[in-house]
Amino acid sequence: MITSRPAERQGIVMPPTISAISPSQGPTTGSTTVTLTGTGMTGSTAVRFGSTNATSFTVNSATQITAVSPPHAAGATAVTVVNPTGTSNSVTFTYVAVATPVVTGLTPSNGPTSGGTSVTLAGTGFTGATTVTFAGVPATSFTVNSASQITAVTPAGSAGAAVVTVTTPGGTSAPDAFFFYAAPPVLSSAEPARGPTAGGVTVTLTGSNLLNAGTVRFDNTNAASFTVVSATQITAIAPPGTGSSPITVITPGGASNPVAFSYIPSPALTALVPYSGPTSAGTVVTLTGTNLATTSAVVFGAVTVPFTVVSNTQVTAIAPAGPAGPVTVTVTTAGGTAPGLTYTRNVPPGI
């Protein structure tokens, strides 16, 4: 009786077999790494996609090969493994046409020249993106969130517009999207450099690169309001505060250097010596009080008069001429205007 035996037991070596391919599709541009699983892979000399050899391949074991797909027209293609023992069965790999990516918008569209801004790119065809560049410089990092969105971190760049492109297996996007690098703002002065603790004073800030300012801060408090006048000037309304309160400006280019600003306590008057005098001008009146060092005006009634700041608690002023009777004397400082005290002009006695 004659018994048949399997081919391998008879010394016959069979061609390789492929049982699975993963992934089973990729772009027409090629470069997809696929894993072929099967048997008899050892010693294989080629992997073919249709009639075209794989760009490269590696025999990992007798049961596995990894291969890189070559470019090919769209559609289903038979993949085979060539071995000295013969050519394997075929499995199907489908080439898919991939559209060139398009960038339609960036949020935000500007940031500092130092880089580090997280930017969301909107568009189409982002799947499989391999590179995102800003003016030709690769993004510090990027994540493909979907076929229509990428988040990327800007690299350092030069002030001005930078073309943003995305590269995928379908190609590189057209240079139609821009990110604007902003130079850091610089402040040179604040005028006035002091104001009342109640806030409300209008401060003119002078410097450079001030356009698109988003925030003006007095120490850690935002300005009550501000207006960007030009690239070199901002006017800001001081918020309430106390003590030293350096001012900074924040723009897409970053935060500026600080410039000095101080809050001055409100002045107060406690005494006038003398508190009365003739209707004629010339009487020297000593005003006593607190927080008088920054006095900018002394007023008798409606008349502004010459004065001398003696100390933080004393100012001397020259009383003006006027009709007999009481007038209110006020002092104005960087901290505001003090509630007035009464000075009385007396008619000289008749002879």
Tab-separated table of C-alpha atoms in Angstrom:
chain	number	residue	atom	x	y	z
A	1	MET	CA	0.000	0.000	0.000
A	2	ILE	CA	1.370	3.417	-0.996
A	3	THR	CA	0.704	6.336	1.392
A	4	SER	CA	0.912	9.976	0.117
A	5	ARG	CA	2.905	12.483	2.198
A	6	PRO	CA	2.717	16.326	2.375
A	7	ALA	CA	5.064	18.136	-0.008
A	8	GLU	CA	7.351	19.378	2.766
A	9	ARG	CA	7.804	15.780	4.028
A	10	GLN	CA	8.811	14.792	0.530
A	11	GLY	CA	11.525	17.488	0.513
A	12	ILE	CA	9.563	19.919	-1.625
A	13	VAL	CA	9.838	23.572	-0.404
A	14	MET	CA	6.683	25.592	-0.961
A	15	PRO	CA	6.508	29.287	-2.031
A	16	PRO	CA	5.671	31.844	0.642
A	17	THR	CA	2.079	32.586	1.525
A	18	ILE	CA	0.526	35.890	2.606
A	19	SER	CA	-2.417	35.750	4.972
A	20	ALA	CA	-2.754	39.466	5.890
A	21	ILE	CA	-1.568	42.959	5.009
A	22	SER	CA	-1.762	45.965	7.357
A	23	PRO	CA	-2.594	48.670	6.577
A	24	SER	CA	-4.409	47.703	3.436
A	25	GLN	CA	-4.427	51.150	1.848
A	26	GLY	CA	-2.273	54.243	1.449
A	27	PRO	CA	-1.696	57.338	-0.700
A	28	THR	CA	-0.785	57.238	-4.385
A	29	THR	CA	2.454	58.995	-3.443
A	30	GLY	CA	3.640	55.809	-1.740
A	31	SER	CA	5.807	55.669	1.402
A	32	THR	CA	3.268	53.661	3.399
A	33	THR	CA	4.928	51.045	5.618
A	34	VAL	CA	2.912	47.833	5.456
A	35	THR	CA	3.278	44.606	7.399
A	36	LEU	CA	2.820	41.320	5.533
A	37	THR	CA	2.019	38.280	7.647
A	38	GLY	CA	2.183	34.697	6.397
A	39	THR	CA	4.595	31.766	6.056
A	40	GLY	CA	7.804	30.947	4.261
A	41	MET	CA	9.092	34.530	4.209
A	42	THR	CA	12.724	33.679	4.955
A	43	GLY	CA	15.053	34.457	2.054
A	44	SER	CA	12.523	36.549	0.117
A	45	THR	CA	14.139	38.678	-2.572
A	46	ALA	CA	11.374	41.125	-3.476
A	47	VAL	CA	8.003	42.518	-2.504
A	48	ARG	CA	5.945	43.763	-5.409
A	49	PHE	CA	3.008	46.156	-5.612
A	50	GLY	CA	1.578	45.189	-8.959
A	51	SER	CA	4.641	44.999	-11.185
A	52	THR	CA	6.611	47.561	-9.163
A	53	ASN	CA	9.058	46.596	-6.457
A	54	ALA	CA	8.564	48.007	-2.957
A	55	THR	CA	10.701	51.046	-2.217
A	56	SER	CA	12.318	48.896	0.484
A	57	PHE	CA	11.459	45.840	2.566
A	58	THR	CA	12.733	43.921	5.586
A	59	VAL	CA	12.283	40.220	6.329
A	60	ASN	CA	11.556	40.261	10.054
A	61	SER	CA	10.994	36.517	10.390
A	62	ALA	CA	9.692	33.509	8.548
A	63	THR	CA	6.180	34.847	9.143
A	64	GLN	CA	6.562	38.604	8.714
A	65	ILE	CA	7.878	41.194	6.245
A	66	THR	CA	7.604	44.988	6.427
A	67	ALA	CA	7.651	46.860	3.132
A	68	VAL	CA	7.370	50.470	1.987
A	69	SER	CA	4.885	51.048	-0.824
A	70	PRO	CA	6.129	52.685	-4.038
A	71	PRO	CA	4.147	55.441	-5.830
A	72	HIS	CA	1.271	54.016	-7.868
A	73	ALA	CA	-1.917	55.029	-9.608
A	74	ALA	CA	-5.104	55.071	-7.552
A	75	GLY	CA	-6.935	51.766	-7.219
A	76	ALA	CA	-6.526	48.188	-6.014
A	77	THR	CA	-3.106	46.586	-6.506
A	78	ALA	CA	-1.937	42.992	-5.945
A	79	VAL	CA	0.928	42.642	-3.461
A	80	THR	CA	3.155	39.567	-3.741
A	81	VAL	CA	6.343	38.257	-2.168
A	82	VAL	CA	9.070	36.814	-4.378
A	83	ASN	CA	11.196	34.014	-2.933
A	84	PRO	CA	13.645	31.504	-4.448
A	85	THR	CA	10.950	28.941	-3.734
A	86	GLY	CA	8.450	30.842	-5.845
A	87	THR	CA	6.042	33.763	-5.765
A	88	SER	CA	3.366	33.956	-3.091
A	89	ASN	CA	-0.339	34.387	-3.466
A	90	SER	CA	-1.463	38.026	-3.723
A	91	VAL	CA	-3.254	40.293	-1.261
A	92	THR	CA	-4.875	43.585	-2.129
A	93	PHE	CA	-3.463	47.007	-1.275
A	94	THR	CA	-5.587	49.982	-2.349
A	95	TYR	CA	-3.941	53.220	-3.447
A	96	VAL	CA	-5.976	56.275	-2.534
A	97	ALA	CA	-5.579	59.646	-4.237
A	98	VAL	CA	-4.612	62.239	-1.583
A	99	ALA	CA	-5.481	65.897	-2.100
A	100	THR	CA	-2.860	68.589	-1.579
A	101	PRO	CA	-3.401	70.206	1.842
A	102	VAL	CA	-4.888	73.704	2.025
A	103	VAL	CA	-4.456	76.104	4.977
A	104	THR	CA	-7.422	78.495	5.247
A	105	GLY	CA	-6.795	80.189	8.584
A	106	LEU	CA	-4.676	80.489	11.739
A	107	THR	CA	-5.730	81.299	15.301
A	108	PRO	CA	-4.059	83.318	16.673
A	109	SER	CA	-2.451	84.823	13.598
A	110	ASN	CA	0.328	86.623	15.459
A	111	GLY	CA	2.784	86.114	18.301
A	112	PRO	CA	6.231	87.004	19.626
A	113	THR	CA	9.466	86.598	17.677
A	114	SER	CA	10.686	84.353	20.489
A	115	GLY	CA	8.228	81.668	19.327
A	116	GLY	CA	6.274	79.368	21.625
A	117	THR	CA	2.798	80.417	20.450
A	118	SER	CA	0.287	77.570	20.116
A	119	VAL	CA	-1.467	78.121	16.793
A	120	THR	CA	-4.525	76.297	15.446
A	121	LEU	CA	-4.408	75.782	11.671
A	122	ALA	CA	-7.730	75.286	9.863
A	123	GLY	CA	-7.989	73.845	6.383
A	124	THR	CA	-8.341	70.582	4.465
A	125	GLY	CA	-6.273	67.520	3.640
A	126	PHE	CA	-4.214	67.498	6.853
A	127	THR	CA	-4.345	63.731	7.429
A	128	GLY	CA	-0.851	62.249	7.536
A	129	ALA	CA	0.871	65.629	7.793
A	130	THR	CA	4.618	65.206	8.142
A	131	THR	CA	5.760	68.835	8.432
A	132	VAL	CA	4.441	72.257	9.448
A	133	THR	CA	6.707	75.207	8.720
A	134	PHE	CA	6.768	78.928	9.550
A	135	ALA	CA	8.813	80.842	6.958
A	136	GLY	CA	10.527	77.557	6.147
A	137	VAL	CA	11.373	76.750	9.771
A	138	PRO	CA	9.747	73.587	11.184
A	139	ALA	CA	7.248	74.089	13.986
A	140	THR	CA	8.639	73.287	17.432
A	141	SER	CA	5.928	70.615	17.590
A	142	PHE	CA	2.562	69.887	15.999
A	143	THR	CA	-0.434	67.602	16.364
A	144	VAL	CA	-2.841	66.562	13.601
A	145	ASN	CA	-6.216	66.805	15.349
A	146	SER	CA	-8.249	65.923	12.257
A	147	ALA	CA	-8.240	66.217	8.480
A	148	SER	CA	-9.209	69.877	8.940
A	149	GLN	CA	-7.241	70.957	12.007
A	150	ILE	CA	-3.642	71.020	13.250
A	151	THR	CA	-2.212	72.623	16.371
A	152	ALA	CA	1.389	73.752	16.044
A	153	VAL	CA	3.857	75.594	18.270
A	154	THR	CA	5.696	78.405	16.507
A	155	PRO	CA	9.482	78.391	16.314
A	156	ALA	CA	11.451	81.609	16.871
A	157	GLY	CA	11.229	83.973	13.899
A	158	SER	CA	11.911	87.459	12.574
A	159	ALA	CA	9.446	90.332	12.920
A	160	GLY	CA	6.986	90.385	10.031
A	161	ALA	CA	4.871	87.970	7.998
A	162	ALA	CA	5.865	84.298	7.875
A	163	VAL	CA	4.377	81.909	5.316
A	164	VAL	CA	2.832	78.846	6.967
A	165	THR	CA	2.787	75.556	5.048
A	166	VAL	CA	1.683	71.992	5.753
A	167	THR	CA	3.232	68.982	4.032
A	168	THR	CA	1.376	65.662	3.712
A	169	PRO	CA	1.734	62.665	1.407
A	170	GLY	CA	-0.463	64.686	-0.963
A	171	GLY	CA	2.070	67.506	-1.238
A	172	THR	CA	2.741	70.911	0.331
A	173	SER	CA	0.102	73.604	0.778
A	174	ALA	CA	0.287	76.804	-1.253
A	175	PRO	CA	1.958	79.830	0.414
A	176	ASP	CA	-1.359	81.520	1.102
A	177	ALA	CA	-1.439	81.552	4.930
A	178	PHE	CA	0.622	83.865	7.121
A	179	PHE	CA	1.630	84.150	10.766
A	180	PHE	CA	2.796	87.583	11.856
A	181	TYR	CA	5.762	87.702	14.204
A	182	ALA	CA	5.647	90.795	16.422
A	183	ALA	CA	8.704	92.431	17.957
A	184	PRO	CA	8.490	92.829	21.756
A	185	PRO	CA	7.067	96.167	22.961
A	186	VAL	CA	9.400	98.699	24.580
A	187	LEU	CA	8.362	101.521	26.936
A	188	SER	CA	10.516	104.620	27.369
A	189	SER	CA	8.339	106.880	29.543
A	190	ALA	CA	5.044	107.447	31.345
A	191	GLU	CA	3.635	110.967	31.717
A	192	PRO	CA	2.601	111.777	34.354
A	193	ALA	CA	4.587	109.266	36.351
A	194	ARG	CA	2.354	109.562	39.408
A	195	GLY	CA	-1.303	109.944	40.237
A	196	PRO	CA	-3.922	109.734	42.999
A	197	THR	CA	-4.672	106.498	44.830
A	198	ALA	CA	-8.249	106.774	43.569
A	199	GLY	CA	-6.988	106.299	40.015
A	200	GLY	CA	-8.529	108.084	37.051
A	201	VAL	CA	-5.483	109.973	35.816
A	202	THR	CA	-4.723	109.730	32.084
A	203	VAL	CA	-1.169	108.473	31.538
A	204	THR	CA	0.581	108.796	28.173
A	205	LEU	CA	2.949	105.900	27.496
A	206	THR	CA	5.683	106.389	24.907
A	207	GLY	CA	7.794	103.640	23.354
A	208	SER	CA	7.940	101.374	20.314
A	209	ASN	CA	6.172	98.285	18.908
A	210	LEU	CA	2.983	99.166	20.788
A	211	LEU	CA	0.452	98.285	18.061
A	212	ASN	CA	-2.158	95.626	18.864
A	213	ALA	CA	-1.603	96.013	22.605
A	214	GLY	CA	-4.028	93.768	24.435
A	215	THR	CA	-3.290	94.770	28.031
A	216	VAL	CA	-1.839	97.693	29.999
A	217	ARG	CA	-0.980	96.887	33.605
A	218	PHE	CA	-0.239	99.070	36.598
A	219	ASP	CA	1.756	96.554	38.627
A	220	ASN	CA	-0.663	93.583	38.646
A	221	THR	CA	-3.844	95.557	37.936
A	222	ASN	CA	-5.194	96.213	34.458
A	223	ALA	CA	-5.685	99.814	33.390
A	224	ALA	CA	-9.259	101.094	33.757
A	225	SER	CA	-9.133	101.601	29.976
A	226	PHE	CA	-6.561	102.392	27.297
A	227	THR	CA	-6.260	103.535	23.691
A	228	VAL	CA	-3.506	102.584	21.256
A	229	VAL	CA	-2.758	105.901	19.561
A	230	SER	CA	0.088	104.627	17.378
A	231	ALA	CA	3.009	102.212	17.316
A	232	THR	CA	4.807	104.622	19.673
A	233	GLN	CA	2.043	105.859	21.990
A	234	ILE	CA	-0.720	104.582	24.264
A	235	THR	CA	-2.977	106.562	26.594
A	236	ALA	CA	-4.191	104.674	29.666
A	237	ILE	CA	-6.486	105.502	32.585
A	238	ALA	CA	-4.870	104.487	35.861
A	239	PRO	CA	-6.901	102.176	38.105
A	240	PRO	CA	-6.990	102.733	41.893
A	241	GLY	CA	-3.778	101.716	43.644
A	242	THR	CA	-1.121	102.474	46.222
A	243	GLY	CA	2.632	102.934	46.305
A	244	SER	CA	4.990	102.081	43.471
A	245	SER	CA	3.130	100.547	40.516
A	246	PRO	CA	5.349	99.971	37.457
A	247	ILE	CA	3.487	100.010	34.145
A	248	THR	CA	3.881	97.303	31.479
A	249	VAL	CA	2.237	96.765	28.098
A	250	ILE	CA	1.419	93.357	26.609
A	251	THR	CA	1.154	92.919	22.828
A	252	PRO	CA	1.348	89.901	20.518
A	253	GLY	CA	5.104	90.456	20.766
A	254	GLY	CA	5.122	89.802	24.513
A	255	ALA	CA	5.405	91.958	27.637
A	256	SER	CA	7.321	95.238	27.702
A	257	ASN	CA	9.877	96.458	30.181
A	258	PRO	CA	8.313	98.322	33.145
A	259	VAL	CA	8.292	102.118	33.504
A	260	ALA	CA	7.873	103.813	36.875
A	261	PHE	CA	4.527	105.042	38.152
A	262	SER	CA	3.654	105.902	41.753
A	263	TYR	CA	0.392	106.454	43.567
A	264	ILE	CA	0.326	109.548	45.768
A	265	PRO	CA	-1.960	109.756	48.834
A	266	SER	CA	-4.572	112.519	48.813
A	267	PRO	CA	-3.417	115.840	50.350
A	268	ALA	CA	-5.069	117.381	53.404
A	269	LEU	CA	-4.930	120.921	54.865
A	270	THR	CA	-5.093	121.456	58.621
A	271	ALA	CA	-4.227	125.156	59.073
A	272	LEU	CA	-3.604	128.534	57.401
A	273	VAL	CA	-1.278	131.013	59.135
A	274	PRO	CA	-2.420	133.706	59.088
A	275	TYR	CA	-5.996	132.764	58.298
A	276	SER	CA	-6.916	136.358	57.420
A	277	GLY	CA	-5.365	139.395	55.829
A	278	PRO	CA	-5.963	142.614	53.923
A	279	THR	CA	-7.831	142.939	50.628
A	280	SER	CA	-4.543	143.885	48.979
A	281	ALA	CA	-2.104	141.284	47.617
A	282	GLY	CA	1.151	140.201	49.207
A	283	THR	CA	0.371	138.434	52.450
A	284	VAL	CA	2.525	135.308	52.853
A	285	VAL	CA	0.293	132.478	54.057
A	286	THR	CA	1.702	129.219	55.429
A	287	LEU	CA	-0.423	126.189	54.597
A	288	THR	CA	0.048	123.210	56.920
A	289	GLY	CA	-1.192	119.698	56.220
A	290	THR	CA	-0.121	116.292	54.925
A	291	ASN	CA	1.026	114.856	51.578
A	292	LEU	CA	1.895	118.288	50.190
A	293	ALA	CA	5.270	117.455	48.579
A	294	THR	CA	3.873	117.174	45.039
A	295	THR	CA	1.825	120.392	45.176
A	296	SER	CA	1.162	121.688	41.676
A	297	ALA	CA	-1.315	124.492	42.438
A	298	VAL	CA	-2.577	126.682	45.303
A	299	VAL	CA	-5.858	128.498	44.670
A	300	PHE	CA	-7.511	131.336	46.653
A	301	GLY	CA	-11.124	131.365	45.531
A	302	ALA	CA	-10.696	131.135	41.764
A	303	VAL	CA	-7.225	132.679	41.629
A	304	THR	CA	-4.113	130.509	41.245
A	305	VAL	CA	-1.231	132.034	43.219
A	306	PRO	CA	2.563	131.658	43.469
A	307	PHE	CA	3.696	129.113	46.056
A	308	THR	CA	6.732	127.319	47.491
A	309	VAL	CA	6.791	123.720	48.724
A	310	VAL	CA	8.678	123.790	52.011
A	311	SER	CA	8.146	120.154	52.959
A	312	ASN	CA	5.634	117.345	52.737
A	313	THR	CA	3.640	119.120	55.489
A	314	GLN	CA	4.098	122.788	54.586
A	315	VAL	CA	3.598	125.133	51.641
A	316	THR	CA	3.846	128.952	51.579
A	317	ALA	CA	1.706	130.990	49.180
A	318	ILE	CA	1.156	134.668	48.334
A	319	ALA	CA	-2.431	135.754	48.927
A	320	PRO	CA	-3.897	137.681	45.985
A	321	ALA	CA	-5.886	140.899	46.173
A	322	GLY	CA	-9.647	140.610	46.351
A	323	PRO	CA	-12.821	141.874	47.901
A	324	ALA	CA	-13.386	141.660	51.602
A	325	GLY	CA	-14.832	138.407	52.869
A	326	PRO	CA	-14.015	134.691	53.013
A	327	VAL	CA	-12.447	132.674	50.174
A	328	THR	CA	-11.672	128.961	50.042
A	329	VAL	CA	-7.997	127.978	49.792
A	330	THR	CA	-7.233	124.657	48.126
A	331	VAL	CA	-4.052	122.716	47.306
A	332	THR	CA	-3.741	120.360	44.342
A	333	THR	CA	-1.072	117.638	44.274
A	334	ALA	CA	-0.424	114.497	42.255
A	335	GLY	CA	-2.710	112.819	44.792
A	336	GLY	CA	-5.667	115.107	44.097
A	337	THR	CA	-7.119	118.302	45.565
A	338	ALA	CA	-7.433	118.803	49.323
A	339	PRO	CA	-10.691	119.995	50.887
A	340	GLY	CA	-10.314	123.762	51.287
A	341	LEU	CA	-9.790	125.960	54.336
A	342	THR	CA	-11.175	129.500	54.697
A	343	TYR	CA	-9.038	132.618	54.349
A	344	THR	CA	-10.759	135.926	55.170
A	345	ARG	CA	-9.900	139.307	53.655
A	346	ASN	CA	-10.589	142.223	55.940
A	347	VAL	CA	-11.202	145.858	55.006
A	348	PRO	CA	-8.539	148.004	56.676
A	349	PRO	CA	-9.898	150.263	59.400
A	350	GLY	CA	-10.740	153.850	58.389
A	351	ILE	CA	-8.862	156.830	59.768
